[in-house]
Amino acid sequence: MIRKSFYMLWGTQTVSNIADIVYLLSLITLVFTATGSLVTTILIPLFRMLSKIVSGLIAPLVLSKYRLTSILIGSQFGQFVLFASLIFYLNSTVTPAYVIIFLIVFGMSFLDGWTDPARNALIPRLAYDEGLMKANGFMSISDQIIKCAGWALSGLIVAIIGAIPTMWIAAVCYLLAMIFTAFIRDPYASPRKEPAVVAITDEDTLATEVVSESPAQQPVSRWEQLSEGWKVLGRNRRIRMLAIIDNIDTLGGAAWIGAFVLAFVVQVLHQDARWWGFMNASFFVGSIAGGIFVVARVKKLQKNAFPVMLISLLAYVIITLFFAYNVVPWIALILIGLSGLPVQIAGVIRRTLIQQNLTPTETPNVMSAWSVLSNLTFAIAMLLLSWFADTFGMSNMYLLAGLLTLAAIVMGFVSRAIFREDYEGYVQDKKLAASK
């Protein structure tokens, strides 16, 4: 159910996450300390997001040409070289040119924009059946643990040894991630010629069928390669509905970024930044518990994945509505911790459903399109919620966040029939595939 290579992928994902957190915190600390400008400092995450959007748009060209493991190794090596160059540059100059820093950040994020879809495409190749949801649960648990401990420990390390020495830790992590990746064996990328893997349906499949090798296909144009992932998003009903649910939920989910939580703590709860740290820790603990729950109950969750996802989102909405108008700090701490549990359960299930409804050849391109769409939605959400919070207040902003997710739940409930295995389109496509 889970191949040995998955654990290497798990290792490279974990180490890469450590590298990203250490790199971001140390660089943000360095820039803010040197400039004292929040505007200049905020350019770092802005350049990262813009770069990943651009990278995601052209990722299908790279993903169709090279093996997924080769892309991961090349990307990690490139990030290591760029980051090491940045450290040497910062060490060699007293007054660094911030244009150079931002260009290097853009380059690293550009390469990282290829690793996300490559990793997501590798998971269903290395884990299958019940193992797929369990693998996603393992990834979720490690992600949340790294985020929970990483920001706190990185800040402590920066305070003790300084920003630039801390950056060397990130550089070593990038190198270790590349070494882990070298041991991953992609079963769909063996030297021998594999039988063609095709979808049994253009719209509603939960599986793939291995058929006899088809005749040589005509060369595919670059435009077709770039647009293929978007076409699958449009024509596959299950993937399309999951994308709609995910992006509407993302619009509301942006309310939980650090800046908004800090503003809520100060303006509504009337507490200082220490409570902001407590809130973040509480949310991560809830998220870790959600990942553990998925791994422990994977067999039962697998049978009713889509309904459980909707129920989890509904639980999150209820908690968010209570959180929005609560003014007691310790109750807010409990509520934000509780919200992490259903959020993580819904997230892991949604990721698993996406992977189950795509063929191995479709997954990289769709994941690229999905990444671009998610980043754009998140950027729009930050602007929308910032304006809404300034205009109507923080409590009403969290009310809006809950209502947006509620809208996603309603759409999912209305369309729940397409996720049944006896769905008419699914059955017809199965018969059509069997007759060929």
Coordinates of C-alpha atoms in Angstrom, one line a residue:
M1 CA 0.0 0.0 0.0
I2 CA 2.9 2.4 0.7
R3 CA 6.2 1.9 -1.2
K4 CA 9.5 2.4 0.5
S5 CA 10.3 5.3 -1.7
F6 CA 7.4 7.3 -0.1
Y7 CA 9.4 7.5 3.1
M8 CA 12.3 9.1 1.2
L9 CA 9.8 11.6 -0.3
W10 CA 8.4 12.2 3.2
G11 CA 12.0 12.9 4.4
T12 CA 12.7 15.3 1.6
Q13 CA 9.4 17.1 2.2
T14 CA 10.2 17.4 5.9
V15 CA 13.7 18.7 5.4
S16 CA 12.6 21.1 2.7
N17 CA 9.9 22.5 5.0
I18 CA 12.6 23.1 7.6
A19 CA 14.8 24.8 5.1
D20 CA 12.0 27.1 3.9
I21 CA 11.0 28.2 7.4
V22 CA 14.6 28.8 8.5
Y23 CA 15.4 30.6 5.3
L24 CA 12.4 32.8 5.4
L25 CA 12.6 33.8 9.1
S26 CA 16.4 34.5 8.9
L27 CA 16.1 36.5 5.7
I28 CA 13.1 38.5 6.9
T29 CA 14.9 39.2 10.2
L30 CA 18.0 40.4 8.3
V31 CA 16.1 42.7 6.0
F32 CA 13.8 44.2 8.6
T33 CA 16.7 44.8 11.0
A34 CA 18.8 46.5 8.3
T35 CA 16.0 48.6 6.8
G36 CA 13.4 49.0 9.5
S37 CA 10.9 49.1 6.7
L38 CA 7.8 46.8 6.8
V39 CA 7.1 47.6 3.1
T40 CA 10.6 46.4 2.0
T41 CA 10.3 43.3 4.2
I42 CA 6.9 42.3 2.9
L43 CA 8.4 42.2 -0.6
I44 CA 10.0 38.9 0.3
P45 CA 6.8 36.8 0.6
L46 CA 5.3 38.9 -2.2
F47 CA 8.1 38.0 -4.6
R48 CA 7.8 34.3 -3.5
M49 CA 4.1 34.2 -4.3
L50 CA 4.5 36.0 -7.7
S51 CA 7.4 33.8 -8.6
K52 CA 5.4 30.6 -7.8
I53 CA 2.5 31.7 -9.9
V54 CA 4.8 32.3 -12.9
S55 CA 6.6 29.1 -12.3
G56 CA 3.3 27.2 -12.0
L57 CA 2.1 28.5 -15.4
I58 CA 5.1 27.0 -17.3
A59 CA 5.6 24.0 -15.0
P60 CA 3.7 21.6 -17.4
L61 CA 6.5 22.1 -20.0
V62 CA 9.1 20.9 -17.5
L63 CA 6.9 18.2 -16.0
S64 CA 6.2 16.7 -19.4
K65 CA 9.9 16.6 -20.4
Y66 CA 11.7 15.3 -17.3
R67 CA 11.1 12.7 -14.6
L68 CA 9.5 13.9 -11.4
T69 CA 12.5 12.8 -9.3
S70 CA 14.9 14.6 -11.7
I71 CA 12.8 17.8 -11.4
L72 CA 13.0 17.6 -7.6
I73 CA 16.7 17.0 -7.5
G74 CA 17.4 19.8 -10.1
S75 CA 15.2 22.2 -8.2
Q76 CA 16.7 21.5 -4.8
F77 CA 20.2 21.7 -6.2
G78 CA 19.4 25.0 -7.9
Q79 CA 17.9 26.4 -4.6
F80 CA 21.0 25.3 -2.7
V81 CA 23.3 27.1 -5.2
L82 CA 21.2 30.2 -5.2
F83 CA 20.9 30.3 -1.4
A84 CA 24.6 29.7 -0.9
S85 CA 25.4 32.5 -3.3
L86 CA 23.1 34.8 -1.4
I87 CA 24.9 33.9 1.9
F88 CA 28.3 34.6 0.3
Y89 CA 27.0 37.9 -1.1
L90 CA 25.6 39.0 2.3
N91 CA 28.9 38.1 4.0
S92 CA 31.0 40.0 1.5
T93 CA 29.1 43.4 1.6
V94 CA 28.2 45.8 4.3
T95 CA 25.3 47.5 2.4
P96 CA 23.7 44.8 0.2
A97 CA 21.6 45.8 -2.8
Y98 CA 18.1 44.6 -2.0
V99 CA 17.3 44.2 -5.7
I100 CA 19.8 41.3 -5.8
I101 CA 18.3 39.8 -2.7
F102 CA 14.8 39.9 -4.2
L103 CA 16.0 38.5 -7.5
I104 CA 17.6 35.5 -5.7
V105 CA 14.4 35.0 -3.7
F106 CA 12.4 35.1 -7.0
G107 CA 14.8 32.5 -8.5
M108 CA 14.5 30.2 -5.6
S109 CA 10.7 30.4 -5.5
F110 CA 10.6 29.9 -9.2
L111 CA 12.4 26.6 -8.8
D112 CA 10.3 25.7 -5.8
G113 CA 7.2 26.2 -7.9
W114 CA 8.1 23.0 -9.8
T115 CA 8.7 20.9 -6.7
D116 CA 5.2 21.3 -5.3
P117 CA 3.3 19.7 -8.2
A118 CA 6.1 17.1 -8.6
R119 CA 5.8 16.0 -5.0
N120 CA 2.0 16.0 -5.1
A121 CA 2.2 13.9 -8.3
L122 CA 4.6 11.4 -6.7
I123 CA 2.5 10.6 -3.7
P124 CA -0.2 8.6 -5.5
R125 CA 2.5 6.8 -7.4
L126 CA 4.2 5.7 -4.1
A127 CA 1.0 5.0 -2.1
Y128 CA -2.2 3.5 -3.2
D129 CA -5.6 2.2 -1.9
E130 CA -5.9 2.9 1.8
G131 CA -2.2 3.8 1.9
L132 CA -2.8 6.9 -0.1
M133 CA -4.9 8.6 2.6
K134 CA -2.5 7.4 5.2
A135 CA 0.4 8.8 3.3
N136 CA -1.3 12.2 3.0
G137 CA -2.0 12.0 6.7
F138 CA 1.7 11.4 7.5
M139 CA 2.6 14.4 5.3
S140 CA 0.1 16.5 7.1
I141 CA 1.4 15.6 10.5
S142 CA 5.0 16.3 9.7
D143 CA 4.1 19.6 7.9
Q144 CA 2.2 20.8 11.0
I145 CA 4.9 19.7 13.5
I146 CA 7.6 21.5 11.4
K147 CA 5.5 24.6 11.2
C148 CA 4.7 24.5 14.9
A149 CA 8.2 24.0 16.1
G150 CA 10.1 25.5 13.2
W151 CA 9.0 29.2 13.6
A152 CA 9.6 29.2 17.3
L153 CA 13.0 27.4 17.2
S154 CA 14.2 29.3 14.1
G155 CA 13.5 32.6 15.9
L156 CA 15.4 31.4 18.9
I157 CA 18.4 30.3 16.8
V158 CA 18.4 33.6 14.9
A159 CA 18.5 35.4 18.3
I160 CA 21.4 33.3 19.6
I161 CA 23.7 32.9 16.6
G162 CA 22.5 35.6 14.2
A163 CA 20.7 35.6 10.8
I164 CA 23.5 34.7 8.4
P165 CA 24.8 31.7 10.4
T166 CA 21.2 30.5 10.7
M167 CA 20.9 30.8 6.9
W168 CA 23.7 28.2 6.6
I169 CA 21.4 25.7 8.4
A170 CA 18.8 26.2 5.7
A171 CA 21.5 25.7 3.0
V172 CA 22.5 22.4 4.5
C173 CA 18.8 21.4 4.7
Y174 CA 18.4 22.0 1.0
L175 CA 21.4 19.8 0.3
L176 CA 20.0 17.0 2.6
A177 CA 16.6 17.2 0.8
M178 CA 18.4 16.6 -2.5
I179 CA 20.2 13.6 -1.1
F180 CA 16.9 12.1 0.2
T181 CA 15.3 12.7 -3.2
A182 CA 18.1 10.8 -5.0
F183 CA 16.9 7.6 -3.3
I184 CA 13.3 7.9 -4.5
R185 CA 12.3 5.4 -7.2
D186 CA 9.3 6.5 -9.3
P187 CA 7.5 3.3 -10.5
Y188 CA 6.2 5.1 -13.5
A189 CA 9.6 6.2 -14.7
S190 CA 11.4 2.9 -15.2
P191 CA 13.7 2.6 -18.3
R192 CA 11.7 -0.2 -19.8
K193 CA 8.6 0.7 -21.9
E194 CA 5.5 0.6 -19.7
P195 CA 2.0 -0.1 -21.0
A196 CA 0.0 3.1 -21.5
V197 CA -2.0 4.3 -18.6
V198 CA -5.2 5.9 -19.6
A199 CA -8.2 7.2 -17.7
I200 CA -11.3 5.1 -17.8
T201 CA -13.3 8.4 -18.0
D202 CA -12.8 11.9 -19.0
E203 CA -15.0 13.1 -16.2
D204 CA -15.7 11.0 -13.2
T205 CA -13.1 8.3 -12.6
L206 CA -11.8 7.1 -9.3
A207 CA -9.3 4.7 -10.9
T208 CA -7.1 4.1 -13.9
E209 CA -6.9 1.1 -16.2
V210 CA -3.8 -0.4 -17.8
V211 CA -4.4 -1.2 -21.4
S212 CA -2.3 -2.4 -24.3
E213 CA 0.1 0.1 -25.7
S214 CA -1.5 2.6 -28.1
P215 CA 0.0 3.6 -31.4
A216 CA 2.6 6.4 -31.3
Q217 CA 0.9 9.7 -30.6
Q218 CA 1.3 12.9 -32.5
P219 CA 3.7 15.5 -31.1
V220 CA 2.0 17.7 -28.5
S221 CA 2.4 21.4 -28.9
R222 CA 3.7 23.6 -26.1
W223 CA 0.3 25.3 -25.8
E224 CA -1.4 21.9 -25.4
Q225 CA 1.1 21.0 -22.7
L226 CA 0.5 24.3 -20.9
S227 CA -3.3 24.0 -21.1
E228 CA -3.8 20.3 -20.5
G229 CA -4.0 20.6 -16.7
W230 CA -6.6 23.4 -17.0
K231 CA -8.6 21.3 -19.5
V232 CA -8.7 18.4 -17.0
L233 CA -9.9 20.8 -14.3
G234 CA -12.7 21.9 -16.6
R235 CA -13.9 18.5 -18.0
N236 CA -13.4 16.2 -15.0
R237 CA -16.6 16.8 -12.9
R238 CA -15.1 15.5 -9.6
I239 CA -11.9 17.5 -10.0
R240 CA -13.8 20.6 -11.0
M241 CA -16.1 20.4 -8.0
L242 CA -13.2 19.8 -5.6
A243 CA -11.4 22.8 -7.1
I244 CA -14.5 25.0 -6.6
I245 CA -14.8 23.8 -3.0
D246 CA -11.1 24.3 -2.3
N247 CA -10.9 27.8 -3.7
I248 CA -14.1 29.1 -2.0
D249 CA -12.8 27.6 1.2
T250 CA -9.4 29.2 0.6
L251 CA -11.1 32.6 0.3
G252 CA -12.3 32.2 3.9
G253 CA -9.3 30.2 5.1
A254 CA -7.0 33.2 4.5
A255 CA -8.5 34.7 7.6
W256 CA -6.2 32.5 9.7
I257 CA -2.9 34.0 8.4
G258 CA -0.7 35.5 11.1
A259 CA -1.5 39.1 10.5
F260 CA -5.2 38.7 10.8
V261 CA -5.0 36.5 13.9
L262 CA -2.7 39.1 15.5
A263 CA -5.1 41.9 14.7
F264 CA -8.0 39.9 16.3
V265 CA -5.9 39.3 19.4
V266 CA -5.1 43.0 19.8
Q267 CA -8.4 44.5 18.6
V268 CA -11.0 42.0 19.9
L269 CA -9.4 40.1 22.7
H270 CA -7.3 43.1 23.9
Q271 CA -4.2 41.0 24.5
D272 CA -0.6 41.4 23.5
A273 CA 1.5 39.5 21.0
R274 CA 2.2 36.7 23.4
W275 CA -1.4 35.5 23.0
W276 CA -0.8 35.5 19.2
G277 CA 1.9 32.9 19.8
F278 CA -0.4 30.9 22.0
M279 CA -3.1 31.0 19.3
N280 CA -0.7 29.8 16.6
A281 CA 0.5 27.0 18.8
S282 CA -3.0 25.9 19.7
F283 CA -4.0 25.8 16.0
F284 CA -1.0 23.7 15.1
V285 CA -1.7 21.3 17.9
G286 CA -5.3 20.9 16.6
S287 CA -4.0 20.3 13.1
I288 CA -1.5 17.7 14.2
A289 CA -4.4 15.9 16.0
G290 CA -6.4 16.0 12.8
G291 CA -3.6 14.4 10.9
I292 CA -3.2 11.7 13.5
F293 CA -7.0 11.1 13.4
V294 CA -6.8 10.5 9.6
V295 CA -4.0 8.0 9.9
A296 CA -5.7 6.1 12.7
R297 CA -9.1 6.0 11.1
V298 CA -8.1 5.7 7.4
K299 CA -10.2 2.6 6.7
K300 CA -13.5 4.2 7.8
L301 CA -12.7 7.6 6.3
Q302 CA -11.9 6.0 3.0
K303 CA -15.4 4.5 2.6
N304 CA -17.2 7.9 3.1
A305 CA -14.5 10.3 2.2
F306 CA -16.6 13.0 0.5
P307 CA -19.4 13.2 3.2
V308 CA -16.8 13.2 6.0
M309 CA -15.0 16.1 4.3
L310 CA -18.2 18.1 4.1
I311 CA -19.0 17.3 7.8
S312 CA -15.5 18.4 8.8
L313 CA -15.9 21.7 7.0
L314 CA -19.3 22.2 8.7
A315 CA -17.7 21.6 12.1
Y316 CA -15.1 24.2 11.2
V317 CA -17.8 26.7 10.2
I318 CA -19.6 26.3 13.5
I319 CA -16.4 26.8 15.5
T320 CA -15.5 29.8 13.4
L321 CA -18.8 31.5 14.0
F322 CA -18.4 31.1 17.8
F323 CA -14.8 32.3 17.5
A324 CA -15.9 35.4 15.6
Y325 CA -17.9 37.0 18.4
N326 CA -16.1 35.6 21.4
V327 CA -14.1 38.1 23.5
V328 CA -12.7 35.7 26.2
P329 CA -9.0 34.9 25.4
W330 CA -8.9 31.4 26.9
I331 CA -12.1 30.4 25.0
A332 CA -10.6 31.8 21.8
L333 CA -7.5 29.7 22.5
I334 CA -9.6 26.5 22.8
L335 CA -11.8 27.3 19.7
I336 CA -8.8 28.0 17.4
G337 CA -7.3 24.7 18.6
L338 CA -10.5 22.8 17.9
S339 CA -10.7 24.4 14.5
G340 CA -7.4 22.9 13.5
L341 CA -8.8 19.3 13.8
P342 CA -11.6 19.5 11.2
V343 CA -9.6 21.8 8.9
Q344 CA -6.8 19.2 8.7
I345 CA -9.2 16.2 8.3
A346 CA -11.0 18.0 5.4
G347 CA -7.7 19.0 3.8
V348 CA -6.2 15.5 3.8
I349 CA -9.4 14.0 2.5
R350 CA -9.6 16.6 -0.3
R351 CA -6.0 16.1 -1.3
T352 CA -6.6 12.3 -1.4
L353 CA -9.8 12.7 -3.5
I354 CA -7.9 14.8 -6.0
Q355 CA -5.1 12.2 -6.4
Q356 CA -7.6 9.4 -6.7
N357 CA -9.5 11.1 -9.5
L358 CA -6.5 11.7 -11.7
T359 CA -4.3 9.3 -13.7
P360 CA -0.5 9.3 -13.1
T361 CA 0.0 11.2 -16.4
E362 CA -2.6 13.8 -15.6
T363 CA -1.6 14.5 -12.0
P364 CA 1.6 16.7 -12.6
N365 CA -0.2 19.1 -15.0
V366 CA -3.3 19.3 -12.9
M367 CA -1.3 19.9 -9.7
S368 CA 0.5 22.8 -11.5
A369 CA -2.8 24.4 -12.6
W370 CA -4.2 23.8 -9.1
S371 CA -1.1 25.5 -7.5
V372 CA -1.5 28.6 -9.7
L373 CA -5.2 28.8 -9.0
S374 CA -4.7 28.4 -5.2
N375 CA -2.0 31.1 -5.1
L376 CA -4.1 33.6 -7.1
T377 CA -7.2 32.8 -4.9
F378 CA -5.1 33.3 -1.7
A379 CA -3.7 36.6 -2.9
I380 CA -7.2 37.8 -3.8
A381 CA -8.5 36.6 -0.4
M382 CA -5.8 38.5 1.5
L383 CA -6.8 41.8 -0.3
L384 CA -10.5 41.1 0.1
L385 CA -10.4 40.2 3.8
S386 CA -8.0 43.1 4.6
W387 CA -10.5 45.6 3.1
F388 CA -13.4 43.9 4.8
A389 CA -11.7 43.8 8.2
D390 CA -10.8 47.5 8.0
T391 CA -14.3 48.4 6.9
F392 CA -16.5 46.1 9.1
G393 CA -14.2 44.9 11.8
M394 CA -12.3 41.7 12.7
S395 CA -15.3 39.9 14.1
N396 CA -17.3 40.4 11.0
M397 CA -14.4 39.3 8.9
Y398 CA -14.3 35.9 10.6
L399 CA -18.1 35.7 10.2
L400 CA -17.5 36.2 6.4
A401 CA -14.8 33.6 6.5
G402 CA -17.2 31.0 8.0
L403 CA -20.0 31.9 5.5
L404 CA -17.6 31.5 2.6
T405 CA -16.8 28.0 3.7
L406 CA -20.5 27.3 4.3
A407 CA -21.1 28.3 0.6
A408 CA -18.5 25.7 -0.4
I409 CA -20.3 23.1 1.8
V410 CA -23.6 23.8 0.1
M411 CA -22.1 23.4 -3.3
G412 CA -20.5 20.1 -2.3
F413 CA -23.8 18.9 -0.8
V414 CA -25.7 19.7 -4.0
S415 CA -23.1 17.9 -6.1
R416 CA -22.5 15.0 -3.8
A417 CA -24.1 12.5 -6.3
I418 CA -21.1 12.7 -8.6
F419 CA -18.8 11.2 -5.9
R420 CA -20.9 8.0 -5.7
E421 CA -19.4 5.0 -7.5
D422 CA -22.8 4.1 -8.9
Y423 CA -23.0 7.6 -10.5
E424 CA -24.5 7.1 -14.0
G425 CA -21.6 8.8 -15.7
Y426 CA -19.1 6.7 -13.8
V427 CA -20.8 3.5 -14.7
Q428 CA -21.2 4.4 -18.4
D429 CA -17.5 5.3 -18.7
K430 CA -16.5 2.0 -17.0
K431 CA -18.5 0.1 -19.6
L432 CA -17.0 2.1 -22.4
A433 CA -13.5 1.5 -21.1
A434 CA -14.2 -2.2 -20.8
S435 CA -15.5 -2.4 -24.4
K436 CA -12.3 -0.9 -25.9

